XYZ file of C-alpha atoms in Angstrom:
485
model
C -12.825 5.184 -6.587
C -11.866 5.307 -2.790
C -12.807 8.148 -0.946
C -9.387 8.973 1.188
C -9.232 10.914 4.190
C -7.100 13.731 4.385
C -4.700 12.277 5.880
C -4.735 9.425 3.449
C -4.551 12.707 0.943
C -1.413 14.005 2.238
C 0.212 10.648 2.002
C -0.952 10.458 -1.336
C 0.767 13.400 -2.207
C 3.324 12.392 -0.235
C 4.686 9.954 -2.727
C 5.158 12.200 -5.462
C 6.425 14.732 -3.550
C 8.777 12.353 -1.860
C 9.725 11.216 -5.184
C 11.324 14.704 -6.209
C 12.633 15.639 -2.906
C 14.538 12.606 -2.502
C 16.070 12.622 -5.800
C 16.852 16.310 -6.035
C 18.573 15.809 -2.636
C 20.377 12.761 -3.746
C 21.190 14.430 -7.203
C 24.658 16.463 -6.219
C 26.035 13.268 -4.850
C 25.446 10.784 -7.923
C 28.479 8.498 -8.027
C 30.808 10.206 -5.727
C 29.497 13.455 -7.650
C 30.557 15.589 -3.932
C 30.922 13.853 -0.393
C 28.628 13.850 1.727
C 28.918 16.632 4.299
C 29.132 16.400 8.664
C 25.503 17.708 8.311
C 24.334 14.871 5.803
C 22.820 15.728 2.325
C 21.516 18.978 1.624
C 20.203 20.081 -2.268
C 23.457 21.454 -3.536
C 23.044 20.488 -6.965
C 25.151 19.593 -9.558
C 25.751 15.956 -9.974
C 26.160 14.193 -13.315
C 24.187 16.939 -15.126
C 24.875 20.151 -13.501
C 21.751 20.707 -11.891
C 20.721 23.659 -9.928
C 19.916 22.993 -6.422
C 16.454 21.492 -5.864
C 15.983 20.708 -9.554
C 15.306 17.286 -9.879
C 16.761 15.023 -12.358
C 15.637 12.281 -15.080
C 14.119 10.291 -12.281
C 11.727 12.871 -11.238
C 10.994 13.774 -14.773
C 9.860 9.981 -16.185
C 7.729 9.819 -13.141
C 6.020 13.193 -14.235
C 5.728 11.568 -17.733
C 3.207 9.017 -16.198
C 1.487 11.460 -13.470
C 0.412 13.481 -16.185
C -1.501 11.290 -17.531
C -2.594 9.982 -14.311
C -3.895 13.248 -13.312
C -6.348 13.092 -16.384
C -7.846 10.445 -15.676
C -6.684 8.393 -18.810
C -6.401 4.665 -17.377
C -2.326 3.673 -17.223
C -3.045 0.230 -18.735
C -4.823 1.053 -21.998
C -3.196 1.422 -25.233
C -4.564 5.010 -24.677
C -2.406 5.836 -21.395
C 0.429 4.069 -22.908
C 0.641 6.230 -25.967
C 0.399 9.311 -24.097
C 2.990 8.106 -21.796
C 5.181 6.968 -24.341
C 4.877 10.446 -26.039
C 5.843 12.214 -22.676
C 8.798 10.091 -22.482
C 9.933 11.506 -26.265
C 9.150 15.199 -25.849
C 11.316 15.075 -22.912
C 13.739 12.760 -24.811
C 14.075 15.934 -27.697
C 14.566 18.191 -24.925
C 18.030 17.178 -24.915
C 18.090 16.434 -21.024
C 21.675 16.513 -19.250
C 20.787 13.586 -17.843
C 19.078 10.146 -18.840
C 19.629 6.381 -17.857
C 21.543 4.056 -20.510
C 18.356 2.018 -21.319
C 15.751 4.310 -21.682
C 17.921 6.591 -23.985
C 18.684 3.408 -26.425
C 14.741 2.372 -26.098
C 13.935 5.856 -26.643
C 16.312 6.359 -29.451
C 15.350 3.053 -31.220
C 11.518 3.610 -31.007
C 11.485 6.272 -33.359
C 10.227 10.438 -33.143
C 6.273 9.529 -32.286
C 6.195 6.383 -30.495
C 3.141 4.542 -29.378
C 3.166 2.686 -26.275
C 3.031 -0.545 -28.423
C 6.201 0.124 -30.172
C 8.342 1.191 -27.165
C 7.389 -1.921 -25.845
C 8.195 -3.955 -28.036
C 11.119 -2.395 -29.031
C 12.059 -2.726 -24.841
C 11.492 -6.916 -25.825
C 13.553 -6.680 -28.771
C 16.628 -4.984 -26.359
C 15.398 -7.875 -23.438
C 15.726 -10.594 -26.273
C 18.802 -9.608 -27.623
C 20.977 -8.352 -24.569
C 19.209 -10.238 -21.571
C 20.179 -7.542 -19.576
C 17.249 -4.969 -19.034
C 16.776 -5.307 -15.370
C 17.713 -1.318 -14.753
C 16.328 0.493 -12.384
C 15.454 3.008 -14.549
C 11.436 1.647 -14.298
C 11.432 1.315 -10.763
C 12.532 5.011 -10.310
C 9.668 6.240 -11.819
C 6.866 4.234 -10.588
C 5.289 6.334 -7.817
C 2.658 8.056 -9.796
C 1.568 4.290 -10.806
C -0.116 3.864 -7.839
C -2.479 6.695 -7.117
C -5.246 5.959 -9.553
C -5.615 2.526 -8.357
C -5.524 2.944 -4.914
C -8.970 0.647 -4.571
C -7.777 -2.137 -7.194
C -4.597 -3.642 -6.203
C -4.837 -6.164 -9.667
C -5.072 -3.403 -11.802
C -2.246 -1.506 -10.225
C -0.560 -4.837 -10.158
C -1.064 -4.997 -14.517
C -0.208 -1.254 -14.648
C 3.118 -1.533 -12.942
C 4.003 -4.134 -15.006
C 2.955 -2.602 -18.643
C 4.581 1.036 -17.616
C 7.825 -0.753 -16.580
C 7.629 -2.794 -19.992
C 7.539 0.056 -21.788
C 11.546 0.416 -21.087
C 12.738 -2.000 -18.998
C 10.704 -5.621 -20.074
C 12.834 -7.677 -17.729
C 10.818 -9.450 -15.409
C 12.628 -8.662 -12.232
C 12.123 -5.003 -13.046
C 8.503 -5.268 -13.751
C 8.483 -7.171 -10.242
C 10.221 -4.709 -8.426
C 7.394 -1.731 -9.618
C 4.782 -4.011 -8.903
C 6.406 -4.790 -4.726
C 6.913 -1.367 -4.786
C 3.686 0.034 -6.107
C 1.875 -2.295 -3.825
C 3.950 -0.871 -0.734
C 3.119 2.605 -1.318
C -0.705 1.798 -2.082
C -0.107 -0.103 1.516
C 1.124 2.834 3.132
C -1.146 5.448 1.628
C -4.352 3.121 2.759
C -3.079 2.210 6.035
C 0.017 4.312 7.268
C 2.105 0.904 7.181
C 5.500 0.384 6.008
C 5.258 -3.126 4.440
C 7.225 -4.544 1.578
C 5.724 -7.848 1.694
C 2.174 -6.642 1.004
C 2.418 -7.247 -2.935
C 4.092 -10.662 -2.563
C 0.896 -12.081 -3.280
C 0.611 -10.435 -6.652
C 3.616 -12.119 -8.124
C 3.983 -15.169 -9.764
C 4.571 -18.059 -7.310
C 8.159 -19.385 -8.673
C 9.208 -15.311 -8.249
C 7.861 -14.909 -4.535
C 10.771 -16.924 -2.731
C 13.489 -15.162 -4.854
C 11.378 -11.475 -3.511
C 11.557 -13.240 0.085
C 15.128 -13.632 0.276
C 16.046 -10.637 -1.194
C 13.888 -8.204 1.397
C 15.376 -10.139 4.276
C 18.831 -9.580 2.881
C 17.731 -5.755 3.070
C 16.693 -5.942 6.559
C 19.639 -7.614 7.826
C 22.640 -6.436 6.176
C 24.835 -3.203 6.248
C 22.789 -0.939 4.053
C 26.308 -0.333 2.508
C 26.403 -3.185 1.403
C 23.970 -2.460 -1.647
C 25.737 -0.624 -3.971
C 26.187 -0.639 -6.756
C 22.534 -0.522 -7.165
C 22.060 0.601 -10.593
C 20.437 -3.121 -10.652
C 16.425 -3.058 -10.047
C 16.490 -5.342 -7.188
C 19.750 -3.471 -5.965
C 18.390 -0.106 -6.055
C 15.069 -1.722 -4.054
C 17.446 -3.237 -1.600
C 19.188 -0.443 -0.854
C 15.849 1.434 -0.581
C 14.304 -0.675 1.770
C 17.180 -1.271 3.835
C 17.461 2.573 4.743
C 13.980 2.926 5.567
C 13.403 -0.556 7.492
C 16.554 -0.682 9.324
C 16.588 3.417 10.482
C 14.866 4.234 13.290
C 11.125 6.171 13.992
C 11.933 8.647 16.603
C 9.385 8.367 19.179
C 9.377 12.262 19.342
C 9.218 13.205 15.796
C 8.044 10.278 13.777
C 7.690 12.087 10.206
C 11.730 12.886 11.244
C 12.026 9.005 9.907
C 12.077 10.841 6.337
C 14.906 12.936 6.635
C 16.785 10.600 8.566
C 16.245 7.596 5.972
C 17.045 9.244 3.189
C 19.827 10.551 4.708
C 20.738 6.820 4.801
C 19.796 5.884 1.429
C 21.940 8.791 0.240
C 24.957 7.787 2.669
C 25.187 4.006 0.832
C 26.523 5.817 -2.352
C 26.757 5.083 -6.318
C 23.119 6.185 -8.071
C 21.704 8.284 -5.407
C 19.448 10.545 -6.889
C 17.637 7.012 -8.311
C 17.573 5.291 -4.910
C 16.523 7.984 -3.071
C 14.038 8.703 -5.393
C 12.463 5.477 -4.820
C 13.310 5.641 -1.199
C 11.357 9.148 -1.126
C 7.939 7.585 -2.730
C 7.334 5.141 -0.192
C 8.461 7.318 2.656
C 6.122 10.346 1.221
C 3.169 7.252 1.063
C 3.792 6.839 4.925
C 4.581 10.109 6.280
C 2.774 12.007 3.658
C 3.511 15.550 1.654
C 3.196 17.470 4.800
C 6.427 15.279 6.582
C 9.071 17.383 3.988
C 10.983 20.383 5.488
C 9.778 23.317 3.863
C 13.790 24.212 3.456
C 13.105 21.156 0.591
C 10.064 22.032 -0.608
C 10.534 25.917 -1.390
C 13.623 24.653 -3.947
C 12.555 21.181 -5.248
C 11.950 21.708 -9.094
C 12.260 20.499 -12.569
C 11.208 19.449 -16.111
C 9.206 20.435 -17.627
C 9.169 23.692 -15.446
C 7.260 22.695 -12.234
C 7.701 23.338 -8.636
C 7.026 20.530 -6.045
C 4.242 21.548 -4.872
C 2.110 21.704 -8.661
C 3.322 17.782 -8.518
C 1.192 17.299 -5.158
C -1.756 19.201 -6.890
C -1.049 16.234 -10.047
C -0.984 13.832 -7.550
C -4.422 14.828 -5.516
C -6.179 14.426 -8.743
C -4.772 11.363 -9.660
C -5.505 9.784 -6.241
C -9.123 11.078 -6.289
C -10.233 11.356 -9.630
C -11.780 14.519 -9.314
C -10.716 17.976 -8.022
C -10.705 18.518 -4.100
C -12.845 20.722 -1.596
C -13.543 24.323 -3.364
C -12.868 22.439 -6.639
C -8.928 22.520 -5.396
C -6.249 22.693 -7.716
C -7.889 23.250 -10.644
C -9.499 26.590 -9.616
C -7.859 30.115 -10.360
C -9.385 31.599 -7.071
C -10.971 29.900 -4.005
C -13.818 32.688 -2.803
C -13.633 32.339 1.226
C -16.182 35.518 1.424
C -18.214 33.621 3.377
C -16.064 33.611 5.804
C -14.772 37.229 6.003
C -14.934 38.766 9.112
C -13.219 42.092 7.663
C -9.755 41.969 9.229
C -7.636 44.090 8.298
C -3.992 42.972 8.499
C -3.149 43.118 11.849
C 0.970 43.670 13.089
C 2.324 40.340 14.686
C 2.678 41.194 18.246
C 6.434 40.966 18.206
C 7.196 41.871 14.951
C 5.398 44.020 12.661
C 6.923 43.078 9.354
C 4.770 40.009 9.925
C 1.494 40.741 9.288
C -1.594 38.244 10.720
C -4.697 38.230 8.320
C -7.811 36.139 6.532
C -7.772 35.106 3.201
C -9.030 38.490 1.831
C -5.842 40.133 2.655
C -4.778 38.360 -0.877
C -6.746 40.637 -2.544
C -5.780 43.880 -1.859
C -1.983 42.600 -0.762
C -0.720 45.822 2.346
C 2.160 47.897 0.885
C 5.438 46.079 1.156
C 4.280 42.501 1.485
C 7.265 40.805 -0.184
C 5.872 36.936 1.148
C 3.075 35.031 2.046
C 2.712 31.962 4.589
C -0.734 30.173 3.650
C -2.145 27.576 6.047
C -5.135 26.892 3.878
C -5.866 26.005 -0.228
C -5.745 28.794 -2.266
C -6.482 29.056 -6.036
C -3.339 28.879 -9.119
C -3.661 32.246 -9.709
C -4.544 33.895 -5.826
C -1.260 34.659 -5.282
C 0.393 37.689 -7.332
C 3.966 36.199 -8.912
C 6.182 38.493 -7.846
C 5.029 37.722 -3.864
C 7.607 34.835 -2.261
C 4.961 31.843 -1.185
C 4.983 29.618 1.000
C 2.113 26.804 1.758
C 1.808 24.617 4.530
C -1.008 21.843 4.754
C -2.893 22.108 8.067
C -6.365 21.136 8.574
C -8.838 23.191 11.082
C -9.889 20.108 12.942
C -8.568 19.455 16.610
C -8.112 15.184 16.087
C -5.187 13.558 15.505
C -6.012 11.659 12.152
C -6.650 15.043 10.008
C -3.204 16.208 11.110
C -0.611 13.555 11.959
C 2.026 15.626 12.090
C 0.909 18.613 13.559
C 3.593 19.310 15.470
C 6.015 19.407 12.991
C 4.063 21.512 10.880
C 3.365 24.340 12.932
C 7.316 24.682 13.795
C 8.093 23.934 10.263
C 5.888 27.294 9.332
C 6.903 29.204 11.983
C 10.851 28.267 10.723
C 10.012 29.165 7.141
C 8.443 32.690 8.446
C 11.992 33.577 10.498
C 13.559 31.964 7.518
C 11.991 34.746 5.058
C 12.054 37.696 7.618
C 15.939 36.656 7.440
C 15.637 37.596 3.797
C 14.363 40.740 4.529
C 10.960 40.172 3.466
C 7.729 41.861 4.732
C 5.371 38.792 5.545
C 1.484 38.044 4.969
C 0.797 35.133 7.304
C -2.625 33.909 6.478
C -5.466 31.074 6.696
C -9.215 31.508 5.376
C -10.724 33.447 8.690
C -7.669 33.872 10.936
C -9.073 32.566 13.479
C -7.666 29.318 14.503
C -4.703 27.695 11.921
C -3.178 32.319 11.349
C -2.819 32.585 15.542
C -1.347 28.830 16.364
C 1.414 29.589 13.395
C 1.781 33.038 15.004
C 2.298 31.782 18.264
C 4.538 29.460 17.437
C 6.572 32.123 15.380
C 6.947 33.987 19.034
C 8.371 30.790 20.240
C 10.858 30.764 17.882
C 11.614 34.269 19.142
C 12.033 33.168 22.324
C 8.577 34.530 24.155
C 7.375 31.937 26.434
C 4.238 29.970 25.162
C 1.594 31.693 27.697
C 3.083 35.140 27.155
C 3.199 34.581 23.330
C -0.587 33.267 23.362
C -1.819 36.216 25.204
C -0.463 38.522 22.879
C -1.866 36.771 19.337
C -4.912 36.809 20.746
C -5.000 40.381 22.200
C -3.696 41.133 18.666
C -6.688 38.929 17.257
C -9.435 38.952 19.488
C -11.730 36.378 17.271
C -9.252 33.964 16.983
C -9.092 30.679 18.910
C -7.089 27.987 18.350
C -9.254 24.524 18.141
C -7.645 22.665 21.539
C -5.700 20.122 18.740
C -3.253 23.071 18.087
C -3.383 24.066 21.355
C -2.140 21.162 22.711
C 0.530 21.000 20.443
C 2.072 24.536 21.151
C 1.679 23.318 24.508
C 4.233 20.226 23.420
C 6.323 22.491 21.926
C 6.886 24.596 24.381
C 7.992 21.263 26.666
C 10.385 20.937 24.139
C 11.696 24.112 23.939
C 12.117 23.941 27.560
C 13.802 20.463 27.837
């Protein structure tokens, strides 16, 4: 298996993540569900089955129904994979969900109480044979997860889109679109890319003109102008056209996410489906650490997860194995090594945030109420009744480990205001506190409105260890220019 880099980690991540975000955002406006607000979409909930907002809905769910899997290492293709799959799909099926597409129910239904992955596909032929109509997008919405594990083997991720597709939707345009769109976020992952062409290749040769015309159709017209889209090369149109045809602001790239699915969202009819799929390929370029934490803190769902336990399924699909510190499958990450003894030390300008190492989790100061963590922790560091927040950020100063720095270390010092707001007493942490706990707490100065060189002098006064690698440096610098402008 491929060794990634981090950031080809975070985009891997990225496209699960994406997955939920965008379809819990797009959820509360599912055929004209609620219009669409001056401020674009926002996770209100509701929708077609009442969900609360952030929960994702059945789009979300079947994609967990494969990760699962994924993330134990069971190979998709094999009658092995497919079984457990298949039973996924049915345990979720009994749960009585408010909320599941046409097709899969009927498959579903029809395959019996303990399906294999043999019978639900073949009872997905049967429906193909006798309807000719099984072209959904109900396959395509779930397909993410399909291409982590075969990140270095596009022909097997090229069979495995095709056989999970089958297992519902057997048409062969919606086996095609997983596999363009499985090969586009293996693309994107590998090389940071948007590119919808890259699987052409893989497809039969009568299919790839049909594919051709159809992604230039999504490039050139109105992005309006797919709906309804509850088709599987609709819903990909629609998709695509939102993310090729909105802009990359030169001054936030990773803002291309929020503005694109704004887009997707905007063209109406299934939108928690296409922005679903729109989400997985923007996560696979932008990666996990692109998405607002104002999205991540809500996004939920079957069966009982939080967003961020779907980016720790995702990590070990993508790599087989656990991470660094054997992260996520660890209860506790020991940093010991690192402590330096600090004791939680009083922001400069606010002392209901409190700056500290790792440790600090341990023996949590009286009245913590939240914790900010800018490094991995283990499943069970964090007490459950403390408010947490995690932010990815890597202690390296070059560009590649942290593409979008910038955004990250405004994005934590928003969610700290955010939860001081709330009233909460905060624990802002990273393993030593010495270079990812002062550039967050610096930046959180900004946000009060200290100037960048008075706010730096301060942290570190406050922390007199701690030095910020020049990478985040440089970047509070930028901000500041910003803030300025």
């Amino acid at each position: 298996m491929k060794t990634l880099t981090t950031a080809q980690q975070d985009r891997a991540c990225g496209t699960v993540l994406g997955t939920a975000v965008g379809d819990a955002l797009g959820a509360g406006y599912e055929l004209g569900s609620a219009p669409l607000g001056p401020t674009g979409p926002q996770m209100i909930g509701g929708g077609l089955g009442d969900f609360e907002p952030g929960e994702w809905t059945d789009d979300t769910t079947m994609a967990w129904c494969i990760l699962d899997v994924a993330a134990r290492h069971v190979d998709l293709r094999t009658a092995d994979g497919l079984d457990q799959i298949a039973r996924n799909f049915r345990a979720w099926y009994d749960s009585r969900p408010p909320d599941i597409g046409n097709q899969s129910r009927t498959v579903l239904r029809q395959a019996g109480p303990e399906p294999t992955g043999a019978v639900m596909t073949a009872t997905a032929y049967d429906l193909h044979a006798r309807t000719g109509r099984t072209a959904g997008n109900g396959s395509l919405m779930r397909t993410a997860p399909v291409a982590l594990p075969f990140l270095d083997d596009p022909d097997a991720l090229t069979e495995a889109a095709r056989k999970v597709s089958a297992l519902t939707h057997y048409d062969h345009q919606a086996q095609e679109a997983c596999v363009l769109w499985s090969l586009a976020i293996r693309h994107a992952i590998l090389h940071a890319e948007l590119d919808l062409r890259a699987g052409l290749d893989h497809l039969p040769e009568q299919s790839q003109a049909f594919w051709v015309e159809r992604i230039e159709e999504a490039e050139t017209a109105a992005p309006n102008s797919f709906s309804p889209n509850v088709w599987a090369v609709a819903a990909l149109q629609a998709a695509w056209a939102a993310i090729h045809q909105t802009p990359v602001p030169t001054d936030d790239p990773r803002r291309h996410v929020e503005d694109a699915l704004a887009c997707v969202i905007g063209i109406g009819h299934d939108t928690d489906t296409t922005a679903a799929i729109a989400g997985a390929l923007l996560g696979a370029r932008w990666g996990a650490s692109a998405f607002p934490a104002r999205w991540r803190r809500i996004t939920h769902g079957y069966p009982g997860l939080t967003g961020e336990q779907l980016v720790e399924l995702a990590h070990l699909a993508a790599n087989g194995r656990p991470g660094v510190y054997g992260w996520p499958t660890v209860g506790r990450i020991d940093y010991s090594v690192y402590d330096i003894g600090i004791t939680p030390i009083p922001h400069p300008y606010d002392d209901k945030v409190l700056l500290a190492d790792a440790a600090a989790l341990d023996q949590l100061p009286d009245g913590v109420t939240a914790a900010v963590s800018m490094c991995l922790l283990g499943t069970a560091q964090v007490p459950d009744d403390i408010e947490h927040r995690s932010f990815r950020l890597i202690d390296r100063a070059d560009a590649e480990s942290n593409p979008n720095l910038d955004f990250i270390l405004r994005d934590a010092a928003t969610a700290i205001a955010d939860l001081r707001t709330e009233g909460h007493t905060v624990l802002l942490h990273c393993v030593a506190a010495q270079s990812r706990t002062p550039a967050v707490a610096i930046a959180y100065a900004m946000t009060l409105g200290i100037p960048y060189t008075e706010a730096r002098r301060a942290v570190l006064a406050a922390l007199p260890t701690a030095r910020p690698n020049h990478g985040f440096e440089a970047a509070l610098r930028r901000l500041a220019t910003k803030e300025q402008a």
